[in-house]
Amino acid sequence: MANQDSVPLYEKHRYKHPHKRVTDSLLLILLLLLLGYRVISVNNYSYPWFVAFVCESWFTISWFFTLSTQWNPAQIKTYPERLLQRSVQELPPVDLFVTTADPVLEPPIITVNTVLSLLALDYPTHKLACYVSDDGCSPHTFFALQEASKFAKFWVPFCKKYDVQVRAPFRYFSDKSEVSTSNNTPQFKQERLQMKDMYDDLSRKIELDASQKPNPTRQDFAVFSNTHTTNHPSIIKVIWENKGLEDELPHLIYISREKRPKHSHHFKAGAMNVLTRVSGLITNAPFMLNVDCDMIVNNPKIVHHALCILLDPEGQKEVAFAQFPQQFHATLKDDPFGNQMAILIKYLAAGLAGLQGPFYGGTNCFHRRKVIYGLSPDNVKKAKVSGKSISEEELKQKFGASKEMMKSAACALEGRTYSPNDINIANAIEVANDVSGYGYEYGTGWGKQVGWIYGSLTEDVLTGLTIHGKGWRSELCTPEPLGFTGFAPGGGPTSMAQQKRWATGLLDIFLSKHCPIIATLFHKLTLRQCIAYMWILNWGVRPVFEVSYACLLAYCIITNSNFLPRDRGICIPVAFLVIYKIYTASEYLAEGLSIRAWWNNQRMSRITPMNAGFCAFVIVLLKRLRISETVFDITKKDLPPTNDVGDDEDVGRYTFDESLVFLPGTTILLLQLTAIIIKLLGLQPLVSVEGKNGCGIGEIFCAVYLIICYWPFLRGLFETGKYGIPFSTICKSAILICLFLNLCKIIISS
């Protein structure tokens, strides 16, 4: 019989998409031909021609990033049955992190369902510890977790007894397919009905508590008196302690780190570092799973699948983290907001898996603690050769002055694991309060050398980039069924706020010392992985060129000039457009998605960058000029009442608010309409301003296409309430259009 430690626990299968490679390459060739045509067409040189050349150059570079990232797809196959051949004693402990920040935008019942799905994992409960970070310092969230722990004493045994697949109660009780015919016994029906009644009672208690003011006279809630979201001491509460028994619940610990006004708290990255320190003092598990409060467990064996990668003989040497993809349930029909990322996950995520590994996505990720503590593959090799451990002075410099923190960090870096006898939660809480204070990190390596890295709103991408830069790999874990499912944001404001935050953080990384180009030149980020990172960072750069291209359309129509070829050269952009549209539509049809879903994503691929992305560019520009600072916008999360939402048309309608994020799109739409009206009324100059050929059918077609893409905005001009664009936004857009028209008039008259 083969040695268990030498048996591979997972395999990577590489495959090819020959038709996709050919099509991607053909599109790249067409883009290069268009650039070449612009260079050799000396007679057509003009201001619009130059702007088009610059924009199209970046679009070509962007397409190369995409092509390179998708070129070598791979898929991971895990073998949890091989892992289960090991005894329970051999399975490592795992710390589970859940983050929430606002009880209004992230209702406690959502966090409760995520926590319950984690507590019910198919893994020895005495080897699990669940830490909930509440950055909103909300007594309602704490109360909800207390009540959830009482319900969990019945819910967890029920799930394991009947092998329930989805262990978030709201999903289980709303999904009829979860009632398996194999469990269709009178006893099961009775117990299920009891569980449903208990969950309904839990939901009512949480909802009632959220509608009331906290009562500081209650013993457990006195600590929340006189606290504010941005001004309060550290609060660490042990809601449930596992006494080392496998049939009990895992540890459940509530944490709200200290916050003080005028002190930077580094958003989610700061919260994650506090979770890491506090968990290090209490359980110090070698592996950590972090999930957002709305990402419920969809497969109770996710720990086994992830550990197959992280405990594999090769994986232990090379793999830093195992990332599960973000996928969604209760999705809107035909993806009206273009944020379900079905095609993106299928092709781009698989492509990343064939390189140095997927990006860290901020949730659904199993980390190796010693890697988060700054260890690199070279450090591991040197330690094995020399046998030396990290010095006390270096521990203090990186991890802070707490002796207990230094001791736990040394254990993690040396690969030593706490036994149940080593864990004394009561003694650890006092020290944990110290390391969760806002001033503990000053003068240490937290956020710079160890932990989640500071400096970007997208702390996940930055942290993953830093890890890859040290030479580690990552793996994409895609078991059947899916590991996690979450809630795709709905409505215009929520979706745009999320996209703006992502684009802001990514552009910050691109312009910082953490740029992947630097990591490739001076560290150990591979060239192909660098290109892949440039693909995602392009989300923050490309909107500038897209907005410029859209404005160029209107400029050419208004001034009776052109930027598209007028001779046979027009065949190049026409061929590109036709091939690209057919190609992308075929991808959606191959996945069983509708043409309408394809069109919604095509439409939103124009709307989102020009609105959220361009606003992000302005925000970063103002930050670089030291005019303002970036703000972390929490994505609003709503609990869907049922399964996949059906044909309710209003659910998928685009909504607006007075945020400036809708100003660029409204301006672009009105600008195209103004240009078309000027063309129809014959108000263009008789001779083009550049003295060349005038505006042609190509520019008109592109402007009309853009108007069609902006149909939700066009409709919003005539709607009221949340479905209508606010009058203040329309007025601001009108002012900007007047300035643009005045600029065109100056150019024409000069």
XYZ file of C-alpha atoms in Angstrom:
750
model
C 0.000 0.000 0.000
C 1.400 3.403 -0.961
C 2.413 5.848 1.730
C -0.554 8.156 2.350
C 1.723 11.189 2.514
C 2.982 10.522 -1.032
C -0.409 9.959 -2.667
C -1.550 13.030 -4.618
C -4.678 14.554 -3.114
C -5.491 16.594 -6.216
C -4.637 16.738 -9.890
C -4.529 19.573 -12.382
C -5.942 18.810 -15.795
C -4.884 21.178 -18.564
C -7.004 21.415 -21.673
C -7.341 23.568 -24.787
C -10.042 25.570 -26.537
C -8.698 25.464 -30.121
C -11.677 27.326 -31.605
C -11.449 29.943 -28.886
C -7.718 30.378 -29.409
C -8.196 30.845 -33.143
C -10.995 33.383 -32.691
C -9.139 35.316 -29.986
C -6.030 35.441 -32.174
C -8.043 36.546 -35.213
C -9.572 39.412 -33.214
C -6.120 40.479 -32.026
C -4.847 40.435 -35.617
C -7.780 42.610 -36.735
C -7.018 45.129 -33.991
C -3.362 45.231 -35.027
C -4.398 45.661 -38.675
C -6.580 48.613 -37.676
C -3.653 50.252 -35.883
C -1.394 49.561 -38.848
C -3.955 51.085 -41.201
C -4.094 54.240 -39.089
C -0.300 54.540 -39.126
C 0.066 54.190 -42.909
C -2.937 56.392 -43.794
C -0.931 59.601 -43.858
C -3.618 61.546 -45.733
C -6.150 60.968 -42.959
C -4.088 62.322 -40.063
C -6.214 64.589 -37.876
C -7.046 65.205 -34.226
C -9.898 62.607 -34.167
C -7.655 60.143 -36.018
C -4.949 60.520 -33.342
C -7.387 60.157 -30.406
C -8.874 57.051 -32.028
C -5.385 55.614 -32.522
C -4.501 56.121 -28.840
C -7.763 54.576 -27.604
C -7.598 51.657 -30.008
C -3.995 51.015 -29.002
C -5.101 50.521 -25.430
C -8.033 48.356 -26.512
C -5.558 46.178 -28.410
C -3.330 45.890 -25.356
C -6.405 45.028 -23.269
C -7.388 42.285 -25.676
C -3.865 40.871 -25.516
C -4.184 40.740 -21.719
C -7.445 38.826 -22.094
C -6.077 36.441 -24.731
C -2.966 35.632 -22.702
C -4.947 35.035 -19.514
C -7.325 32.575 -21.223
C -4.716 30.789 -23.337
C -3.875 27.821 -21.048
C -6.992 26.849 -19.063
C -6.817 24.215 -16.338
C -9.173 22.472 -13.958
C -8.523 21.021 -10.524
C -9.760 17.596 -9.488
C -9.656 16.928 -5.735
C -9.832 13.543 -4.004
C -11.359 14.102 -0.559
C -11.846 10.343 -0.109
C -8.036 10.008 0.004
C -7.856 12.702 2.653
C -10.518 10.917 4.709
C -8.302 7.840 4.908
C -6.342 9.754 7.496
C -7.442 9.643 11.130
C -9.296 12.539 12.724
C -6.184 13.324 14.748
C -4.233 13.970 11.546
C -6.727 16.494 10.174
C -5.510 20.038 10.907
C -7.582 22.695 12.713
C -9.176 25.413 10.576
C -10.178 28.931 11.638
C -13.245 30.390 9.927
C -13.498 34.167 9.451
C -16.740 36.003 8.676
C -16.703 39.771 8.114
C -19.579 42.213 8.336
C -19.493 45.990 8.655
C -22.971 47.505 8.751
C -26.147 46.000 10.289
C -28.325 48.064 7.946
C -26.590 47.347 4.628
C -25.703 43.830 5.771
C -28.690 42.648 7.846
C -27.741 40.340 10.753
C -30.007 37.551 9.453
C -27.712 37.250 6.404
C -24.630 36.960 8.623
C -26.457 34.423 10.799
C -27.201 32.168 7.817
C -23.574 32.280 6.720
C -22.370 31.462 10.240
C -24.851 28.583 10.595
C -23.685 27.101 7.293
C -20.095 27.227 8.591
C -20.892 25.739 11.994
C -22.538 22.779 10.231
C -19.555 21.887 8.035
C -18.722 18.190 7.643
C -15.522 18.429 9.640
C -14.617 17.564 13.232
C -16.229 20.405 15.176
C -13.509 20.509 17.832
C -11.085 21.430 15.036
C -13.133 24.410 13.844
C -13.390 27.911 15.279
C -15.652 30.574 13.788
C -14.657 34.215 14.306
C -17.121 36.934 13.310
C -15.711 40.417 12.747
C -18.329 43.128 13.235
C -16.844 46.408 12.036
C -20.161 48.104 12.747
C -19.928 47.344 16.495
C -23.611 46.454 16.467
C -25.391 44.969 19.496
C -28.018 43.696 17.050
C -25.418 41.610 15.223
C -24.124 40.284 18.555
C -27.655 39.432 19.699
C -28.359 37.676 16.393
C -25.236 35.519 16.811
C -26.198 34.639 20.383
C -29.623 33.476 19.276
C -28.122 31.671 16.286
C -25.837 29.656 18.578
C -28.900 28.419 20.472
C -30.575 27.394 17.229
C -27.329 25.793 15.990
C -27.437 23.216 18.803
C -30.421 21.690 17.003
C -29.696 22.718 13.424
C -26.180 21.246 13.148
C -27.148 17.733 14.359
C -30.206 17.820 12.047
C -28.046 18.680 9.008
C -25.538 15.932 9.748
C -28.183 13.335 10.579
C -29.996 13.794 7.271
C -26.952 14.809 5.200
C -28.450 18.163 4.263
C -26.607 19.661 1.291
C -27.196 23.417 1.735
C -26.916 24.247 5.426
C -28.012 27.865 5.444
C -31.580 27.652 6.825
C -33.166 30.292 4.601
C -31.881 28.474 1.496
C -32.831 25.062 2.793
C -36.394 25.985 3.669
C -36.990 27.934 0.457
C -35.577 25.312 -1.907
C -38.006 22.457 -2.515
C -35.303 20.345 -4.131
C -33.607 20.109 -0.740
C -36.407 17.860 0.520
C -34.913 14.613 -0.727
C -37.223 11.718 -1.449
C -34.761 9.417 0.302
C -35.506 11.270 3.533
C -39.227 11.346 2.988
C -39.975 9.541 6.254
C -42.454 10.625 8.946
C -39.598 11.245 11.391
C -37.735 13.432 8.900
C -40.861 15.400 8.032
C -41.576 16.027 11.699
C -38.037 17.101 12.522
C -37.853 19.306 9.432
C -41.082 21.023 10.424
C -39.681 21.592 13.916
C -36.507 23.085 12.453
C -38.528 25.398 10.237
C -40.607 26.603 13.171
C -37.441 27.198 15.196
C -35.825 29.111 12.331
C -38.937 31.237 11.801
C -38.856 32.027 15.521
C -35.158 32.941 15.263
C -35.857 35.242 12.303
C -38.660 36.992 14.182
C -36.438 37.530 17.227
C -33.648 39.021 15.120
C -36.054 41.227 13.167
C -37.745 42.416 16.378
C -34.388 43.166 18.005
C -33.250 45.146 14.957
C -36.343 47.365 15.256
C -35.623 48.183 18.899
C -32.945 50.223 20.586
C -30.304 48.149 22.409
C -30.903 47.716 26.121
C -27.605 48.390 27.937
C -29.011 46.916 31.169
C -28.779 43.426 29.716
C -25.599 41.897 31.093
C -23.967 40.930 27.820
C -24.830 44.242 26.182
C -23.476 46.698 28.750
C -20.218 46.874 26.793
C -22.126 48.332 23.812
C -23.364 51.353 25.754
C -21.909 54.689 24.659
C -20.297 53.154 21.587
C -20.293 54.511 18.061
C -19.424 52.742 14.827
C -16.168 54.713 14.518
C -15.450 55.275 18.222
C -15.409 52.319 20.596
C -13.001 50.000 22.451
C -12.267 46.430 21.458
C -15.134 44.053 22.142
C -14.428 40.322 22.109
C -17.145 37.943 23.277
C -17.065 34.154 23.395
C -20.555 33.138 22.304
C -19.825 29.407 22.370
C -16.753 27.488 23.507
C -16.099 23.952 22.378
C -14.698 21.893 25.276
C -12.730 19.663 22.935
C -15.650 17.377 22.126
C -16.429 16.389 18.551
C -20.189 16.351 19.061
C -20.368 19.987 20.204
C -20.512 23.141 18.136
C -17.283 24.770 16.962
C -15.999 27.808 18.863
C -18.017 30.914 18.022
C -16.343 34.215 18.887
C -17.554 37.765 18.242
C -14.945 40.478 17.574
C -15.319 44.207 17.107
C -11.897 45.832 16.892
C -11.149 49.146 18.554
C -11.813 52.245 16.470
C -11.078 55.877 17.186
C -11.862 59.005 15.138
C -9.093 60.423 12.952
C -7.198 57.127 13.032
C -6.945 55.032 9.874
C -8.518 51.606 10.233
C -7.605 50.320 6.747
C -11.115 49.136 5.950
C -11.580 45.365 5.532
C -7.837 44.658 5.467
C -7.530 46.071 8.987
C -10.429 43.921 10.191
C -8.876 40.812 8.645
C -5.560 41.474 10.369
C -7.310 41.778 13.741
C -9.097 38.485 13.080
C -5.750 36.901 12.251
C -4.116 38.139 15.459
C -7.010 37.249 17.757
C -7.438 33.789 16.227
C -3.675 33.310 16.459
C -3.823 33.861 20.218
C -6.782 31.526 20.752
C -6.686 28.624 18.280
C -3.817 29.447 15.892
C -5.040 27.023 13.226
C -2.582 26.537 10.347
C -5.354 27.183 7.814
C -7.885 30.021 7.675
C -11.043 30.371 5.614
C -12.424 33.856 5.083
C -15.894 34.573 3.711
C -18.041 37.665 3.348
C -21.201 37.712 5.430
C -23.372 36.837 2.408
C -21.333 33.914 1.050
C -23.007 30.787 2.394
C -21.580 27.290 2.222
C -23.151 25.352 -0.638
C -21.073 22.200 -0.169
C -20.517 20.980 3.425
C -17.289 19.200 2.419
C -15.468 22.328 1.275
C -12.804 21.973 3.973
C -11.860 18.539 2.687
C -11.669 19.793 -0.911
C -9.482 22.749 0.074
C -7.192 20.645 2.276
C -6.683 18.225 -0.607
C -4.852 21.093 -2.304
C -3.115 22.542 0.747
C -2.001 19.185 2.246
C -0.950 17.594 -1.032
C 2.773 16.704 -1.037
C 3.439 19.220 -3.821
C 0.813 21.698 -2.658
C 2.478 22.054 0.742
C 5.631 23.306 -0.961
C 4.056 25.602 -3.542
C 0.405 26.531 -2.879
C -0.362 29.497 -0.643
C -4.152 29.561 -0.879
C -7.090 27.706 -2.410
C -9.666 30.033 -3.944
C -13.286 29.009 -4.542
C -15.045 31.035 -7.255
C -17.753 33.552 -6.381
C -21.027 32.295 -7.775
C -24.578 33.230 -7.005
C -28.008 31.867 -6.190
C -31.427 33.527 -6.390
C -30.194 35.152 -9.582
C -32.278 37.528 -11.651
C -33.501 36.176 -14.964
C -31.190 36.981 -17.899
C -28.707 38.806 -15.623
C -30.127 42.331 -16.181
C -27.272 44.044 -14.302
C -24.496 41.986 -15.886
C -22.900 41.066 -12.559
C -23.358 37.298 -12.297
C -20.039 36.680 -14.108
C -20.963 33.221 -15.461
C -18.787 33.446 -18.589
C -16.034 35.321 -16.770
C -15.701 32.524 -14.220
C -15.775 29.782 -16.850
C -13.013 31.153 -19.082
C -10.937 33.680 -17.149
C -10.850 31.759 -13.872
C -9.883 28.558 -15.690
C -7.214 30.486 -17.579
C -5.763 31.803 -14.328
C -5.728 28.269 -12.938
C -3.349 27.366 -15.770
C -0.891 30.114 -14.770
C 0.535 30.920 -11.329
C -2.989 30.647 -9.989
C -6.218 32.596 -9.475
C -6.308 36.003 -7.830
C -7.338 36.163 -4.202
C -11.001 37.182 -4.431
C -11.515 38.493 -0.883
C -13.930 35.708 0.066
C -14.303 31.917 -0.258
C -10.571 31.452 0.206
C -8.537 29.046 2.362
C -5.207 30.585 3.404
C -2.094 29.042 4.835
C -1.461 31.029 8.030
C 2.316 31.007 7.718
C 2.028 32.539 4.242
C -0.178 35.319 5.615
C 2.554 35.772 8.228
C 4.980 36.647 5.436
C 6.713 33.329 4.814
C 8.021 32.791 1.277
C 8.982 29.501 -0.419
C 12.638 30.526 -0.090
C 12.211 30.973 3.676
C 10.808 27.451 3.907
C 13.772 25.959 2.035
C 16.343 27.938 4.058
C 14.720 26.941 7.354
C 14.847 23.268 6.377
C 18.524 23.515 5.406
C 19.748 25.609 8.331
C 17.274 24.443 10.972
C 17.104 28.000 12.322
C 13.856 29.572 13.453
C 12.893 33.234 13.301
C 14.578 35.428 15.920
C 12.710 37.136 18.759
C 13.799 40.552 17.499
C 12.365 39.869 14.042
C 9.162 38.517 15.569
C 8.746 41.699 17.578
C 9.445 43.913 14.573
C 6.891 42.124 12.405
C 4.172 41.008 14.808
C 4.285 43.561 17.633
C 5.389 43.640 21.233
C 2.858 41.149 22.636
C 4.815 38.124 23.854
C 1.813 35.868 23.380
C 1.420 37.115 19.790
C 5.109 36.518 19.124
C 4.828 33.007 20.553
C 1.783 32.111 18.443
C 3.418 33.561 15.308
C 6.564 31.491 15.907
C 4.415 28.356 16.295
C 2.622 29.085 13.021
C 5.821 29.831 11.100
C 7.494 26.666 12.400
C 4.475 24.527 11.530
C 3.525 23.669 15.112
C -0.180 23.310 15.890
C -2.012 23.969 19.140
C -3.583 20.908 20.729
C -6.967 21.262 22.491
C -5.084 21.294 25.808
C -3.112 24.354 24.655
C -6.284 26.398 24.059
C -7.491 28.471 26.988
C -9.924 31.031 25.640
C -10.525 32.787 28.951
C -6.821 33.549 29.383
C -6.433 34.611 25.756
C -9.254 37.157 25.712
C -7.414 39.824 27.725
C -4.374 39.666 25.448
C -6.670 39.527 22.420
C -8.205 42.849 23.462
C -4.737 44.389 23.399
C -3.775 43.145 19.928
C -7.142 44.302 18.504
C -6.512 47.888 19.584
C -6.074 50.558 16.914
C -2.543 51.416 18.067
C -1.096 47.911 18.211
C 0.071 47.883 14.596
C 2.128 51.083 14.800
C 5.778 50.308 14.130
C 5.082 46.683 13.154
C 4.954 44.831 9.857
C 1.172 44.385 9.846
C -0.283 45.541 6.555
C 3.174 45.878 5.010
C 5.153 42.668 5.552
C 2.582 40.408 7.199
C -1.172 40.010 7.104
C -3.544 41.600 4.626
C -1.689 44.348 2.784
C -2.803 47.987 3.134
C -2.925 50.596 0.410
C -5.941 49.696 -1.697
C -9.712 49.336 -1.416
C -9.239 45.977 -3.148
C -7.110 44.560 -0.367
C -7.791 41.064 -1.671
C -6.114 41.566 -5.060
C -3.219 43.442 -3.437
C -2.655 40.726 -0.820
C -2.822 37.977 -3.437
C -0.422 39.896 -5.688
C 2.051 40.200 -2.810
C 1.814 36.463 -2.136
C 2.312 35.577 -5.809
C 5.213 38.028 -5.930
C 7.022 35.924 -3.323
C 6.863 32.904 -5.607
C 3.836 31.090 -4.192
C 1.146 29.560 -6.389
C -2.588 29.409 -5.770
C -5.219 26.981 -6.985
C -8.837 27.317 -8.066
C -11.072 24.802 -6.282
C -14.272 23.980 -8.195
C -15.945 20.959 -6.588
C -19.379 19.600 -7.416
C -21.622 20.974 -6.079
C -20.292 24.531 -5.853
C -18.398 25.442 -2.713
C -20.105 28.759 -1.953
C -22.952 30.841 -3.299
C -23.747 34.466 -2.554
C -26.042 37.325 -3.489
C -25.340 39.229 -6.693
C -26.007 42.921 -6.015
C -29.217 44.230 -7.535
C -30.257 47.657 -8.740
C -28.152 50.365 -10.306
C -26.760 52.133 -7.199
C -25.683 48.946 -5.397
C -24.011 47.402 -8.420
C -22.324 50.665 -9.426
C -21.024 51.299 -5.896
C -19.388 47.880 -5.851
C -17.865 48.305 -9.303
C -16.602 51.789 -8.415
C -14.886 50.451 -5.291
C -13.236 47.665 -7.271
C -12.043 49.992 -10.034
C -10.728 52.518 -7.493
C -8.727 49.894 -5.636
C -7.361 48.322 -8.812
C -6.241 51.656 -10.244
C -4.556 52.452 -6.927
C -2.546 49.223 -7.234
C -1.605 49.972 -10.843
C -0.182 53.373 -9.845
C 1.601 52.155 -6.699
C 4.843 50.390 -5.862
C 2.830 47.149 -5.843
C 2.282 47.281 -9.613
C 2.661 43.744 -11.044
C 5.264 44.971 -13.540
C 7.544 45.802 -10.601
C 6.733 42.432 -8.983
C 7.840 40.682 -12.179
C 11.028 42.703 -12.638
C 12.234 42.602 -9.031
C 10.343 39.713 -7.405
C 9.033 36.311 -8.449
C 5.787 37.059 -10.246
C 5.861 35.183 -13.543
C 5.466 37.151 -16.774
C 2.190 35.461 -17.752
C 0.789 36.037 -14.260
C 1.859 39.683 -14.528
C -0.130 39.972 -17.759
C -3.109 38.376 -15.992
C -2.874 40.946 -13.190
C -2.659 43.677 -15.792
C -5.923 42.328 -17.213
C -7.780 42.869 -13.947
C -6.026 46.169 -13.140
C -7.164 47.312 -16.577
C -10.656 47.620 -15.048
C -9.414 50.864 -13.525
C -7.536 52.155 -16.607
C -9.695 51.244 -19.602
C -12.714 53.463 -18.656
C -10.685 56.588 -19.497
C -10.235 55.385 -23.075
C -13.838 54.206 -23.377
C -15.195 57.595 -22.304
C -12.748 59.322 -24.672
C -13.914 57.107 -27.535
C -17.576 57.850 -26.764
C -16.902 61.596 -26.694
C -14.970 61.280 -29.954
C -18.096 59.874 -31.616
C -20.145 62.932 -30.679
C -17.302 65.295 -31.571
C -16.997 63.878 -35.095
C -20.733 64.082 -35.760
C -21.009 67.643 -34.402
C -17.944 68.947 -36.260
C -18.637 66.928 -39.449
C -15.309 65.098 -39.183
C -14.485 61.423 -39.100
C -12.272 58.951 -37.278
C -13.393 55.729 -38.982
C -11.875 54.725 -42.341
C -13.867 55.850 -45.404
C -12.316 53.416 -47.937
C -11.831 49.673 -47.820
C -10.215 50.098 -44.415
C -13.713 50.176 -42.932
C -13.828 46.410 -43.466
C -11.422 45.937 -40.545
C -13.594 47.406 -37.739
C -16.744 45.925 -39.329
C -15.177 42.444 -39.429
C -14.004 42.806 -35.835
C -17.452 43.870 -34.619
C -19.307 41.069 -36.438
C -16.889 38.318 -35.363
C -16.757 39.556 -31.771
C -20.536 39.709 -31.378
C -21.116 36.257 -32.906
C -18.249 34.822 -30.861
C -19.460 36.163 -27.504
C -23.077 35.209 -28.226
C -22.005 31.641 -28.997
C -20.244 31.460 -25.606
C -23.470 32.329 -23.816
C -25.534 29.882 -25.873
C -23.004 27.119 -25.224
C -23.489 27.653 -21.480
C -27.251 27.383 -21.800
C -27.775 31.118 -21.305
C -30.153 33.207 -23.357
C -29.437 35.772 -26.058
C -31.038 38.338 -23.780
C -28.515 37.501 -21.045
C -25.753 37.981 -23.630
C -27.171 41.347 -24.657
C -27.588 42.489 -21.042
C -23.902 41.731 -20.427
C -22.887 43.468 -23.667
C -24.905 46.502 -22.659
C -23.548 46.585 -19.114
C -19.995 46.164 -20.404
C -20.455 49.648 -21.881
C -22.417 51.186 -19.012
C -20.378 49.984 -16.030
C -16.878 51.102 -17.111
C -18.053 54.501 -18.357
C -19.863 55.211 -15.093
C -18.340 53.361 -12.147
C -14.929 52.961 -13.776
C -14.613 56.583 -14.875
C -15.723 57.837 -11.440
C -13.045 55.619 -9.933
C -10.455 57.232 -12.190
C -11.530 60.710 -11.025
C -11.434 59.583 -7.371
C -7.902 58.211 -7.712
C -6.815 61.354 -9.585
C -8.106 63.539 -6.753
C -6.385 61.287 -4.242
C -3.059 61.561 -6.083
C -3.459 65.340 -6.142
C -4.132 65.161 -2.365
C -7.501 66.840 -2.794
C -9.571 64.053 -1.236
C -9.307 60.539 0.182
C -11.016 57.358 -0.980
C -13.991 56.027 0.967
C -14.928 52.357 1.365
C -18.513 51.864 0.138
C -20.191 48.810 1.634
C -22.266 46.853 -0.867
C -25.888 46.622 0.223
C -27.039 43.033 0.652
C -30.660 41.913 0.546
C -31.883 38.473 1.533
C -33.789 36.942 -1.415
C -37.123 35.514 -0.287
C -37.204 32.546 -2.652
C -35.357 30.574 -5.300
C -34.185 32.100 -8.546
C -36.303 35.151 -9.194
C -38.717 34.513 -12.027
C -40.534 36.903 -14.274
C -41.019 39.875 -11.957
C -40.031 42.629 -14.394
C -39.620 45.323 -11.744
C -36.960 43.293 -9.910
C -34.630 43.579 -12.907
C -35.373 47.211 -13.741
C -32.504 49.639 -13.512
C -32.649 52.055 -10.588
C -30.891 55.372 -10.000
C -30.047 57.754 -7.201
C -28.349 61.157 -6.941
C -24.857 59.680 -6.776
C -22.310 61.177 -9.169
C -21.628 57.659 -10.438
C -24.535 58.112 -12.891
C -23.337 61.490 -14.185
C -20.873 60.205 -16.843
C -23.433 57.825 -18.354
C -26.199 60.414 -18.416
C -23.829 62.893 -20.049
C -22.656 60.388 -22.673
C -26.237 59.452 -23.567
C -27.405 63.066 -23.876
C -24.271 63.913 -25.838
C -24.970 61.186 -28.426
C -28.611 62.280 -28.687
C -27.520 65.896 -29.154
C -25.057 64.887 -31.883
C -27.712 62.863 -33.734
C -30.180 65.777 -33.527
C -27.554 68.167 -34.902
C -26.948 65.754 -37.770
C -30.663 65.369 -38.529
C -31.252 69.133 -38.433
C -28.292 69.793 -40.712
C -26.511 72.025 -38.191
C -23.059 70.597 -38.923
C -20.482 72.731 -40.748
C -20.648 72.196 -44.515
C -16.937 71.383 -44.667
C -15.355 69.180 -42.039
C -13.261 71.069 -39.535
C -10.142 69.074 -40.454
C -10.663 69.737 -44.166
C -10.949 66.030 -44.885
C -13.908 63.750 -45.447
C -16.919 64.579 -43.326
C -18.855 62.464 -40.863
C -19.982 59.151 -42.383
C -22.409 56.348 -41.702
C -19.869 54.590 -39.438
C -19.876 57.351 -36.836
C -23.689 57.562 -36.943
C -24.002 53.784 -36.503
C -21.653 53.769 -33.504
C -23.534 56.640 -31.840
C -26.882 54.880 -32.340
C -25.417 51.619 -31.004
C -24.205 53.432 -27.881
C -27.657 54.958 -27.382
C -29.185 51.474 -27.604
C -26.665 50.213 -25.032
C -27.759 53.046 -22.762
C -31.426 52.105 -23.062
C -31.869 51.919 -19.232
C -30.585 55.509 -18.993
C -32.759 56.619 -21.914
C -35.753 55.104 -20.192
C -34.667 56.725 -16.940
C -34.921 60.170 -18.509
C -38.713 59.742 -18.640
C -39.328 57.708 -15.471
C -39.941 58.943 -11.937
C -38.962 57.751 -8.498
C -36.096 55.307 -8.150
C -36.462 54.260 -11.802
C -35.850 57.775 -13.065
C -32.587 59.700 -13.359
C -32.697 62.532 -10.782
C -33.312 65.991 -12.221
C -30.131 67.274 -10.566
C -28.067 64.705 -12.494
C -29.745 65.706 -15.776
C -28.997 69.383 -15.077
C -25.323 68.674 -14.383
C -25.135 66.652 -17.600
C -26.758 69.500 -19.545
C -24.100 71.914 -18.262
C -21.308 69.554 -19.305
C -22.855 69.142 -22.767
C -23.077 72.919 -23.192
C -19.383 73.176 -22.358
C -18.604 70.398 -24.861
C -20.652 72.107 -27.601
C -18.918 75.391 -26.873
C -15.559 73.659 -27.211
C -16.633 72.211 -30.562
C -17.744 75.681 -31.698
C -14.367 77.153 -30.768
C -12.576 74.418 -32.718
C -14.810 74.929 -35.786
C -14.287 78.701 -35.792
C -10.513 78.497 -35.264
